[in-house]
Tab-separated table of C-alpha atoms and ligand atoms in Angstrom:
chain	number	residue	atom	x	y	z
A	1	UNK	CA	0.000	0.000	0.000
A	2	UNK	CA	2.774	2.142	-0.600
A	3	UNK	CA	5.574	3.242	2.028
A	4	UNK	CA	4.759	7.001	2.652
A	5	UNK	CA	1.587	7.376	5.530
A	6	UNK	CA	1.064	11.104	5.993
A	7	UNK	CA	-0.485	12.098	9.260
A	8	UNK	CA	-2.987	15.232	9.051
A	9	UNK	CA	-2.891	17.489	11.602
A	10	UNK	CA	-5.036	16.760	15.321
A	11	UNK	CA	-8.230	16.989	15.294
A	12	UNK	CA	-10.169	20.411	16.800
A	13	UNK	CA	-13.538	19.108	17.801
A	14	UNK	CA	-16.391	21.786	18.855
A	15	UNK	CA	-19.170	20.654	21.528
A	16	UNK	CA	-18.197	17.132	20.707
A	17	UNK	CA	-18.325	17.143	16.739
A	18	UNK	CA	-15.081	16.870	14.988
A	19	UNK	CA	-14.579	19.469	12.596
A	20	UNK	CA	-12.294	17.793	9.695
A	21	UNK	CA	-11.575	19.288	6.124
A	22	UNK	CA	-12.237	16.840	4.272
A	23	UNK	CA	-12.331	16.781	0.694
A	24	UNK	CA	-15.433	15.630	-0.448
A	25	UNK	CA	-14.685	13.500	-4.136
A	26	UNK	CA	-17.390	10.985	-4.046
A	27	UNK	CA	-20.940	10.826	-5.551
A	28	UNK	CA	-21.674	13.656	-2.964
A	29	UNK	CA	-22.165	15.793	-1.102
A	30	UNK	CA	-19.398	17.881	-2.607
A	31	UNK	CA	-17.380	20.666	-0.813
A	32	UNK	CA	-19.775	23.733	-1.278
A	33	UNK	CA	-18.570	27.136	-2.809
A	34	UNK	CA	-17.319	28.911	-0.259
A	35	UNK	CA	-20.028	31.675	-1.363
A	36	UNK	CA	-22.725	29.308	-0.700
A	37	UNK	CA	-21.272	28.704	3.170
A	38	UNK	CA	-20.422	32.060	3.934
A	39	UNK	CA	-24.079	32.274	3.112
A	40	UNK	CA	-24.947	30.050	5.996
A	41	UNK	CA	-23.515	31.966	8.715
A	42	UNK	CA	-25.601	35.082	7.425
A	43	UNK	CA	-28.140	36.546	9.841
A	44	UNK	CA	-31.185	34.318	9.698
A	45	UNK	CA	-34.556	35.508	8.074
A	46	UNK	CA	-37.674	35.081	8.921
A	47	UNK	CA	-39.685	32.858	5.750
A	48	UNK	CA	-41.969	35.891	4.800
A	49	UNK	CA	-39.659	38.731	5.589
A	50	UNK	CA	-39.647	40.656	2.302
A	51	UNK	CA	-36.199	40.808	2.497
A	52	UNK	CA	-36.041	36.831	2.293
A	53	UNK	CA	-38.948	36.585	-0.436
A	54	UNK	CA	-36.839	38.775	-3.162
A	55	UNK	CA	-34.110	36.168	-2.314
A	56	UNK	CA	-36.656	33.248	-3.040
A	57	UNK	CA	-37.633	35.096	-5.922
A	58	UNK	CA	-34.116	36.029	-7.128
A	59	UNK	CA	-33.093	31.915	-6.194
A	60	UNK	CA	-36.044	30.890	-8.347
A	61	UNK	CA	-35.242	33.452	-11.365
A	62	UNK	CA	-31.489	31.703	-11.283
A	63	UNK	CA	-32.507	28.594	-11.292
A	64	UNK	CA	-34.321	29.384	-14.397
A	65	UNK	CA	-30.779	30.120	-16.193
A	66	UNK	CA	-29.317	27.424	-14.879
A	67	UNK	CA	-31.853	24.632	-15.666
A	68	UNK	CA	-32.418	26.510	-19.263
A	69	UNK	CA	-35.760	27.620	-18.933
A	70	UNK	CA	-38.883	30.099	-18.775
A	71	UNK	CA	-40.997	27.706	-16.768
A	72	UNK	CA	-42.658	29.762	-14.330
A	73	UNK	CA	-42.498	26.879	-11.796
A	74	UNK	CA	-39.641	26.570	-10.810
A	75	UNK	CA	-38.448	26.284	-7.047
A	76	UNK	CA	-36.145	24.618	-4.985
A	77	UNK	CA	-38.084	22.349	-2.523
A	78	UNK	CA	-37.025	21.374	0.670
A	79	UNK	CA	-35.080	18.009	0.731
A	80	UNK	CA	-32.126	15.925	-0.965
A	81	UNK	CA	-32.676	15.357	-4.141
A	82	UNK	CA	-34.495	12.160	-3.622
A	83	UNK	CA	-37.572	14.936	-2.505
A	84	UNK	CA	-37.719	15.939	-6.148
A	85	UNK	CA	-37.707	12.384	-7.459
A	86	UNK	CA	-40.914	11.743	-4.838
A	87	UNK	CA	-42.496	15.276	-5.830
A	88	UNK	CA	-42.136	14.501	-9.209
A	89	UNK	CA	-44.293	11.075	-9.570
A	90	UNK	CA	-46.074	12.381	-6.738
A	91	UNK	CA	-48.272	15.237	-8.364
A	92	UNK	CA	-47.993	13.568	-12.166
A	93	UNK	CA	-48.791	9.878	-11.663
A	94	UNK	CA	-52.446	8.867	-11.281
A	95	UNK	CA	-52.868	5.138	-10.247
A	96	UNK	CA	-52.893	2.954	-13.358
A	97	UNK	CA	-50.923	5.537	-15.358
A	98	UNK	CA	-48.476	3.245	-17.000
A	99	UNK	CA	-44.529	5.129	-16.233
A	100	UNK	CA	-42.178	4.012	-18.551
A	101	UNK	CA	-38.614	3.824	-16.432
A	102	UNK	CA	-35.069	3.612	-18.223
A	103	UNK	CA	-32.983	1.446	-15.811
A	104	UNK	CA	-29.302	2.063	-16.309
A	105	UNK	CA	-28.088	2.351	-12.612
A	106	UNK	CA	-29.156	2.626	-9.174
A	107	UNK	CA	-31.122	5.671	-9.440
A	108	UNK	CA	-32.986	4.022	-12.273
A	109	UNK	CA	-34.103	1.942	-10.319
A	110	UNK	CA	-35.306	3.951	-7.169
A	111	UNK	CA	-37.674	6.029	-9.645
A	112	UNK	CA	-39.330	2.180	-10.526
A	113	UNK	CA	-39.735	1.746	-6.839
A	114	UNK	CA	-41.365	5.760	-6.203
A	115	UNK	CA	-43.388	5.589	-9.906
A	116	UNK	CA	-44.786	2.124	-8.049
A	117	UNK	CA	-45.703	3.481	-4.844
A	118	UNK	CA	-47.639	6.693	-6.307
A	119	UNK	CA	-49.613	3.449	-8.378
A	120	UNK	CA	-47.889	3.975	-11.775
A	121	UNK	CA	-48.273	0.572	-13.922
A	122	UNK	CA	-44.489	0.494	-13.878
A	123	UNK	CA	-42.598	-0.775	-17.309
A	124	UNK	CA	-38.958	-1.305	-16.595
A	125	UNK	CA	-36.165	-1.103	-19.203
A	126	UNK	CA	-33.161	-2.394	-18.081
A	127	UNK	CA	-30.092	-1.814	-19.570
A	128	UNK	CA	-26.771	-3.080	-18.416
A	129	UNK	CA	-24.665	-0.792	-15.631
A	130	UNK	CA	-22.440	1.317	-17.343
A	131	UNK	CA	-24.258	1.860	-20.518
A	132	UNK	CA	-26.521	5.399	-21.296
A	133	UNK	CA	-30.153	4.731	-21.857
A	134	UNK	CA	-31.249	3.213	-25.430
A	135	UNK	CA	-33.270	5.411	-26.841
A	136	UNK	CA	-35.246	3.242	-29.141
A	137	UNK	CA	-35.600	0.459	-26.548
A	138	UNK	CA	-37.715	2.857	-24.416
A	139	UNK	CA	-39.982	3.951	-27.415
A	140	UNK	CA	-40.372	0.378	-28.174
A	141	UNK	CA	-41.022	-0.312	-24.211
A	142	UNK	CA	-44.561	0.857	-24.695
A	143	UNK	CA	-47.139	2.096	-26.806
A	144	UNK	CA	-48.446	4.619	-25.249
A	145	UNK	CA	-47.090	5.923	-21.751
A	146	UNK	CA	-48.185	8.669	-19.963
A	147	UNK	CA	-44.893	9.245	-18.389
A	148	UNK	CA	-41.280	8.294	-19.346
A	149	UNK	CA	-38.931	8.679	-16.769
A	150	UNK	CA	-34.699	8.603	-16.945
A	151	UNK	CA	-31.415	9.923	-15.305
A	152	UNK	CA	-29.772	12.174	-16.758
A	153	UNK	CA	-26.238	11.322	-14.938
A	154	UNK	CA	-26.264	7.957	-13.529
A	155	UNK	CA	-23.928	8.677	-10.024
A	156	UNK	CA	-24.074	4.919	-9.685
A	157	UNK	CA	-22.134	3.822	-12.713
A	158	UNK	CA	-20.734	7.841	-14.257
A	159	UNK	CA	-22.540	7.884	-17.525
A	160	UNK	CA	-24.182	10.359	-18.837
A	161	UNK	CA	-27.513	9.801	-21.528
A	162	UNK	CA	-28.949	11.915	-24.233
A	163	UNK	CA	-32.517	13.068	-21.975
A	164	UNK	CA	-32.740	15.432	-25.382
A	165	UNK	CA	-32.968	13.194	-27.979
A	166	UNK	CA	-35.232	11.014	-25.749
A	167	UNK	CA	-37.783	13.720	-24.916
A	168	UNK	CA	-37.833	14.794	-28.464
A	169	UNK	CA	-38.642	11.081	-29.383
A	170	UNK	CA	-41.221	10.367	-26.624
A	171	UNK	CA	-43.157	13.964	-28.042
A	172	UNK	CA	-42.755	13.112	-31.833
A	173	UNK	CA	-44.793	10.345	-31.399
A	174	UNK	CA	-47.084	11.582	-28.106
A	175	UNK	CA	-46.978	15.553	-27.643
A	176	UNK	CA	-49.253	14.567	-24.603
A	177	UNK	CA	-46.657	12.267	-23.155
A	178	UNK	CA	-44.960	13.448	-20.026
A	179	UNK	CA	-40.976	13.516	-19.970
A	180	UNK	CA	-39.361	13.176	-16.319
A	181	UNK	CA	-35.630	13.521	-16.030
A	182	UNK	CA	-33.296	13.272	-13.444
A	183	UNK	CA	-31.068	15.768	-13.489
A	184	UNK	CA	-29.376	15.459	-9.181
A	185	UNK	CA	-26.110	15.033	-10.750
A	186	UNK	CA	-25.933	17.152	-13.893
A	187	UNK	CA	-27.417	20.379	-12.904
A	188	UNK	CA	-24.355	22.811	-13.270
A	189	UNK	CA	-22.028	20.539	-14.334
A	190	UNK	CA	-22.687	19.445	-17.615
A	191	UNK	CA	-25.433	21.519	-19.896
A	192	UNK	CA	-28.948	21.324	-19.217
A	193	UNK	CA	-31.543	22.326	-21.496
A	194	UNK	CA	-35.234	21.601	-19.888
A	195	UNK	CA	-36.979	24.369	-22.876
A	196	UNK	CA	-35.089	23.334	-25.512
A	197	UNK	CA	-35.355	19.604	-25.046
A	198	UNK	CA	-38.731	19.850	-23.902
A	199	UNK	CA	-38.791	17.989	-20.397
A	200	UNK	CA	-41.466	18.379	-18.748
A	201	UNK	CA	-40.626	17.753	-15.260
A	202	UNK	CA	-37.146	17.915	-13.921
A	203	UNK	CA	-35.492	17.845	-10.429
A	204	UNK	CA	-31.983	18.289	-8.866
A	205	UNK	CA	-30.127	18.285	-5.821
A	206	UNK	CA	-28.075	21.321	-4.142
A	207	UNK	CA	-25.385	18.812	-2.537
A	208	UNK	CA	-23.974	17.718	-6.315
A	209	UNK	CA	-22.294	20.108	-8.892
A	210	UNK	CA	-24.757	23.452	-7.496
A	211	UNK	CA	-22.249	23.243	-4.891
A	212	UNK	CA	-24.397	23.861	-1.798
A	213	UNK	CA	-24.751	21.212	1.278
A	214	UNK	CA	-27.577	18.679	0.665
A	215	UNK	CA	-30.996	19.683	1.799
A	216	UNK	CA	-33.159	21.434	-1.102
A	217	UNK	CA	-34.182	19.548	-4.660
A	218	UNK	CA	-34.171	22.269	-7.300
A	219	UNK	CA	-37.785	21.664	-9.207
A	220	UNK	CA	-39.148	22.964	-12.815
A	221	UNK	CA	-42.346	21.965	-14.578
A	222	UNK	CA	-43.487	22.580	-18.156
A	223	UNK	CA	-46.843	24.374	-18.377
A	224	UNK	CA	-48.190	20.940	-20.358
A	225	UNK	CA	-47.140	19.078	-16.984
A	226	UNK	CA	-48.468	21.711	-15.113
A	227	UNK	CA	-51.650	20.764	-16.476
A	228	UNK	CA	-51.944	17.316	-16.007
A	229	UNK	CA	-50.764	17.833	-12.360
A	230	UNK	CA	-53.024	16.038	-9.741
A	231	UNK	CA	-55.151	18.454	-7.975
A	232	UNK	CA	-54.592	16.973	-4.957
A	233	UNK	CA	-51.993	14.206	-4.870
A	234	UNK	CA	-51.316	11.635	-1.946
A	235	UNK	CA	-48.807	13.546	0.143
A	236	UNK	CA	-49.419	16.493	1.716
A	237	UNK	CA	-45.940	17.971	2.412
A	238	UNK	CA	-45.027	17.846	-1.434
A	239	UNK	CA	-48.542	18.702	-3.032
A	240	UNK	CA	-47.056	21.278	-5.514
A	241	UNK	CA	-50.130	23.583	-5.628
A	242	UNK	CA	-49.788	23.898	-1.815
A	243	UNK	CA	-46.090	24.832	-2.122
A	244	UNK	CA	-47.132	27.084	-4.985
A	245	UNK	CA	-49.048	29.607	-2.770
A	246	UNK	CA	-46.308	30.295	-1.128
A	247	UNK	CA	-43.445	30.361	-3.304
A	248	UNK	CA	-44.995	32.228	-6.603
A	249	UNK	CA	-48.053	33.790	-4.254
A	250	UNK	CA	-50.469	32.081	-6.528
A	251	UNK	CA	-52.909	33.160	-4.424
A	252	UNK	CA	-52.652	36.338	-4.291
A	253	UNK	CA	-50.279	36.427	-1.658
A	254	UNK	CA	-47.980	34.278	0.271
A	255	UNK	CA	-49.881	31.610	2.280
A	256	UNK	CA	-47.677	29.476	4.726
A	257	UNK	CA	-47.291	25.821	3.749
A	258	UNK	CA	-44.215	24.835	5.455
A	259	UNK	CA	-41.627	26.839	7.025
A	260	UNK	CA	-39.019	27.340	4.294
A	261	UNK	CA	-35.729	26.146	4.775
A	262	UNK	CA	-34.007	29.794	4.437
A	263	UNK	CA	-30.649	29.101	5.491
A	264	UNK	CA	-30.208	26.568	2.817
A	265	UNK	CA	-32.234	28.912	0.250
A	266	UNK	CA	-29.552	31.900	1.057
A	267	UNK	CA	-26.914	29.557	0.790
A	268	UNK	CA	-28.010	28.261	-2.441
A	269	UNK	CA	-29.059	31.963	-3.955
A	270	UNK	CA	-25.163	32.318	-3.168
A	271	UNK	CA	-23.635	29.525	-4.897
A	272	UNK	CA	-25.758	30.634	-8.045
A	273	UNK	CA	-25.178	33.625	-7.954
A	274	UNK	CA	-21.511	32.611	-7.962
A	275	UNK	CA	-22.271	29.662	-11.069
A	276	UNK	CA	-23.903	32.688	-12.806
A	277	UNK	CA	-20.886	35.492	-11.909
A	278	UNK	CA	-18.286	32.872	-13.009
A	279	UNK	CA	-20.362	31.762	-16.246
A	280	UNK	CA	-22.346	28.817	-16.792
A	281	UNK	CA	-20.385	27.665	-19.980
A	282	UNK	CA	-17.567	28.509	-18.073
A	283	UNK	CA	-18.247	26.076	-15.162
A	284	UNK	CA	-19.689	23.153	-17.314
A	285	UNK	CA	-15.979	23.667	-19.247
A	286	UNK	CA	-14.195	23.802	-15.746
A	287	UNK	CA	-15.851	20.190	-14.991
A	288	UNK	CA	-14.981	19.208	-18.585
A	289	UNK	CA	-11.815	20.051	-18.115
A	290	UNK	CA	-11.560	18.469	-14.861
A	291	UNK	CA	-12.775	15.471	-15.868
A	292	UNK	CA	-10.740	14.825	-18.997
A	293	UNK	CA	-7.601	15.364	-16.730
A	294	UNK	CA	-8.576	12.533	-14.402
A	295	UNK	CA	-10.090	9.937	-16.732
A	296	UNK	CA	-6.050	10.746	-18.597
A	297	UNK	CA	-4.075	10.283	-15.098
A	298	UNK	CA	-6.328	7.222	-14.206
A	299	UNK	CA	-5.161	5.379	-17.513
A	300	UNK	CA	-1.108	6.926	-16.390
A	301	UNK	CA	-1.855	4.990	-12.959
A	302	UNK	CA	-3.033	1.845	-15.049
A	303	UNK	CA	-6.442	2.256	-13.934
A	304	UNK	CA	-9.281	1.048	-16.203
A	305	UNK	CA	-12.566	2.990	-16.348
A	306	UNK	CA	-15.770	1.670	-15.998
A	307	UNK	CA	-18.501	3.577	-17.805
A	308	UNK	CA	-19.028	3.514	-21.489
A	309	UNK	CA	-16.348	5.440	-23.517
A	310	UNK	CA	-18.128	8.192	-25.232
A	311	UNK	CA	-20.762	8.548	-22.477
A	312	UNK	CA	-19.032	9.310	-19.565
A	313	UNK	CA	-19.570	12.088	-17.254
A	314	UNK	CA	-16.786	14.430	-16.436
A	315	UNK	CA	-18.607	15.656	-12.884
A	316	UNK	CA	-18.281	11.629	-11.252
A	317	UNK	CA	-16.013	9.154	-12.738
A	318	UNK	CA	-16.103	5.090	-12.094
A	319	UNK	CA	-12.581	3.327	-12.220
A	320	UNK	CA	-12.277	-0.244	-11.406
A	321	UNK	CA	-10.627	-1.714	-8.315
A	322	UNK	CA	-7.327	-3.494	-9.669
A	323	UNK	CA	-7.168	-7.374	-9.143
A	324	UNK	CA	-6.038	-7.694	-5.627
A	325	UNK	CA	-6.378	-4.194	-4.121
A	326	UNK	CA	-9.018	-4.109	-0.953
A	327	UNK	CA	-11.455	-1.680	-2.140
A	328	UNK	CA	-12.362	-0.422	1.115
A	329	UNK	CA	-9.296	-0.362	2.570
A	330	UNK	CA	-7.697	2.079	0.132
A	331	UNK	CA	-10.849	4.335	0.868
A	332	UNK	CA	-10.526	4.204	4.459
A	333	UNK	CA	-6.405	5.288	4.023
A	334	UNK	CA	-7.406	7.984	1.686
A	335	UNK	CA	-9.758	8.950	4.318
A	336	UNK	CA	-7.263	9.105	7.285
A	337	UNK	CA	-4.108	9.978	6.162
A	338	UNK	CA	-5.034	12.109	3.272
A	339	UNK	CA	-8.743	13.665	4.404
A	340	UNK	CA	-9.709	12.858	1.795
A	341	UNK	CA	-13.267	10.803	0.770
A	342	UNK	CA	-13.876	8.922	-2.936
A	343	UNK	CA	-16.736	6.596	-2.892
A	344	UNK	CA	-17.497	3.092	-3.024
A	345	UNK	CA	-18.798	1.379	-6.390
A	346	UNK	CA	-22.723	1.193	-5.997
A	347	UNK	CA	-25.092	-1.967	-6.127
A	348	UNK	CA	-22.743	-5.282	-7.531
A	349	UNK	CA	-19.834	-3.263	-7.945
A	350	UNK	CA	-19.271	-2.018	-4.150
A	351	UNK	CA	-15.916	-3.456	-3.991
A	352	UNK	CA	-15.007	-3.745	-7.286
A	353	UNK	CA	-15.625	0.148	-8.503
A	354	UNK	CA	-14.463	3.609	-7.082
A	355	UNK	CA	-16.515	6.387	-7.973
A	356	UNK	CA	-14.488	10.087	-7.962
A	357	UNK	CA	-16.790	13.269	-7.841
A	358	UNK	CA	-15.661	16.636	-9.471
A	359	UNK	CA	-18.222	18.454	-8.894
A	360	UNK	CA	-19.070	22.158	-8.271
A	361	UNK	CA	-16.039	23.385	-6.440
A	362	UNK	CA	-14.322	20.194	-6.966
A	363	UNK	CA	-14.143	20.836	-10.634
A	364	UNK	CA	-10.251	21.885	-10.593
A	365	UNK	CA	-7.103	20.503	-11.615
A	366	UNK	CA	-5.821	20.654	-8.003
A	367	UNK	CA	-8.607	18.477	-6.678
A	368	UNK	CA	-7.571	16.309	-9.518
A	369	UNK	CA	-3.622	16.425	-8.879
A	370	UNK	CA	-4.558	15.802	-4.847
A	371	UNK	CA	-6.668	12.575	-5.674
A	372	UNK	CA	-4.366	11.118	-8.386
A	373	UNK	CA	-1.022	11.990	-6.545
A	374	UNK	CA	-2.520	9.944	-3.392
A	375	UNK	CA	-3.788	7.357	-5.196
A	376	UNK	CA	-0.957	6.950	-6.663
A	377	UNK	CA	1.166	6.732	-3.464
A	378	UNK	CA	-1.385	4.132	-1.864
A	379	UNK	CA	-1.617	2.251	-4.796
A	380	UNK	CA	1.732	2.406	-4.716
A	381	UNK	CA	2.198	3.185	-8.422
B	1	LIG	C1	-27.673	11.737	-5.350
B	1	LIG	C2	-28.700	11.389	-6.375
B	1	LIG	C3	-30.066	11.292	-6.061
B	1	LIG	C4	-30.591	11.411	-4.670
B	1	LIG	O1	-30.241	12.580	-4.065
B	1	LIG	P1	-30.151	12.653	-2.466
B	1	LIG	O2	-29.621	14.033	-2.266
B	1	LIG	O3	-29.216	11.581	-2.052
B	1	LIG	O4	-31.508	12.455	-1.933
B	1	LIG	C5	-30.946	11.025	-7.092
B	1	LIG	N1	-30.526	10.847	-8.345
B	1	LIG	C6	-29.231	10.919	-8.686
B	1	LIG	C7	-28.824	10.717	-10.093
B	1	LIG	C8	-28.285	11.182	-7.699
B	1	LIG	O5	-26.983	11.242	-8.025
């Protein structure tokens, strides 16, 4: 496991909790922009002081850039990004409505388990881990859907699928047809285009390339979704129409639904504002960049990568665990001597995939140097 064991420095711990700096390069959470934590340590707002609603307002107008869109709903709602997965079959699934789900990875397959539990008629398309989505396999799936659901970037296996040329084939031959996407890990890292590919529903997490700490699910809706919505769907906490009145005062006003998370709202009008200062081509070429860098100094360590050449995802990439090598025991040194944190393969491949996240801040060459030079070391390459 190489000779050299670095020691970091002790330890400070405050009221019991260890504060570490760790560097955060696995499927997420990411280290936030340090915009969107200074953000956290800002005064706190009350959830209908005016002050706080223009930076709703302002948060829900950048979101708009960033997902590529006029949609007039779109909001960040409160929860990881498995919140917007929920919300999303949640308030456009009516029992018996048969959801057409592209299975290429783990989260794949969690929408087939929430599209069930809202009483979609569920048809599965499986296609093998580490492969993008089949585009003609889906169509084929079914005759007429109501919904077709798939990732955008599969964190489980690093590839990235063409939600584009899918929506565009799911409205040639249904305009009616609803088109769900997954976008937790792409949002601000690689280009997303809700308008011009014409999803219909989309959601994202904060904790991924938005660079913010997990706890909101970034939300649009096309106005043909909005009009299929359910009036009143089974869950209370995520019935969008509630959450409505008091995010776009649909109502007329502002009408209390739940108290809004504003901490993490501030934070994330920060690290947008920062996405947007810095560029948004500009940060989706950072990541590229990134990414290309790794995926080369992988291949110099004699790594092999595991997701589909051509599809691969610069934000999170999947290298296999040489022959040999303890999986988790190269994590856990990376962890302790070196602060640092990659994660573990998901589903079959736990031990025999590591999964590296660039994403948000992450997206630089020296996070890149840091993980290959240590990998390198405890390797011993
Ligand atoms: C992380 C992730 C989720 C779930 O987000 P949480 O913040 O863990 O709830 C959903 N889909 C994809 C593609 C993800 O990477």
């Amino acid at each position: 496991m190489g000779p050299y064991r670095r020691r970091p420095p002790p330890v400070r711990k405050v009221q019991g909790m260890a504060l570490v700096d760790r560097v955060l390069l696995g499927p997420g959470p990411s280290n936030p922009y340090p915009e969107a934590t200074a953000a956290l340590g800002a005064p706190l707002l009350g959830h209908l002081d005016p002050e706080f609603l223009r930076v709703l307002d302002e948060t829900c107008a950048r979101l708009r850039v960033v997902w590529g869109t006029e949609n007039a709903r779109t909001l960040p709602l409160s929860g990881t990004g498995s919140i917007g997965m929920e919300a999303a079959f949640a308030n456009f699934v009516r029992p018996g409505d048969v959801v057409v789900v592209a299975v290429n990875g783990l989260f794949g397959e969690r929408m087939v388990d929430v599209a069930g539990r809202y009483g979609g008629e569920v048809v599965r398309v499986d296609h093998e881990w580490g492969q993008p989505v089949d585009v003609e396999r889906v169509l084929a799936a079914h005759p007429a859907p109501k919904v077709v659901a798939a990732v955008h970037a599969e964190t489980s296996t690093g590839v990235r699928s063409d939600i584009g040329a899918l929506a565009v084939a799911v409205h040639t031959r249904d305009p009616g047809a609803l088109v769900v996407a997954d976008c937790v890990t792409s949002l601000a890292g690689i280009p997303v285009s809700i308008d011009h590919w014409g999803v219909d529903v989309a959601y994202s997490g904060t904790q991924k390339c938005l660079g913010v700490a997990p706890g909101l699910a970034p939300f649009t809706v096309s106005e043909r979704a909005w009009e299929r919505r359910l009036p009143k769907p089974p869950t209370w906490y995520l019935d969008l129409n509630l959450i409505g009145a008091y995010v776009d005062g649909s109502n007329g006003g502002r009408t209390y639904h739940h108290t809004a998370p504003v901490a993490m709202i501030a934070s994330l009008h920060a690290a947008l504002g920062r996405v947007l200062e810095e560029g948004l081509e500009t940060v989706w070429e950072r990541h590229r960049v990134a990414g290309e860098r790794l995926r080369e100094g992988l291949g110099e360590l004699g790594l092999e990568l595991f997701a589909a050449e051509g599809h691969r995802l610069p934000e999170l990439t999947t290298v296999r665990v040489p022959d040999g090598v303890d999986s988790a025991k190269v994590r856990q040194i990376l962890l302790s001597d070196y602060n640092l944190e990659i994660g573990a393969g998901a589903g079959a491949f736990a031990t025999s995939v590591w999964r590296i996240g660039l994403m948000g801040h992450n997206a630089r060459l020296d996070r890149v140097e840091l993980v290959l030079g240590a990998l390198r070391r405890v390797l011993g390459r």
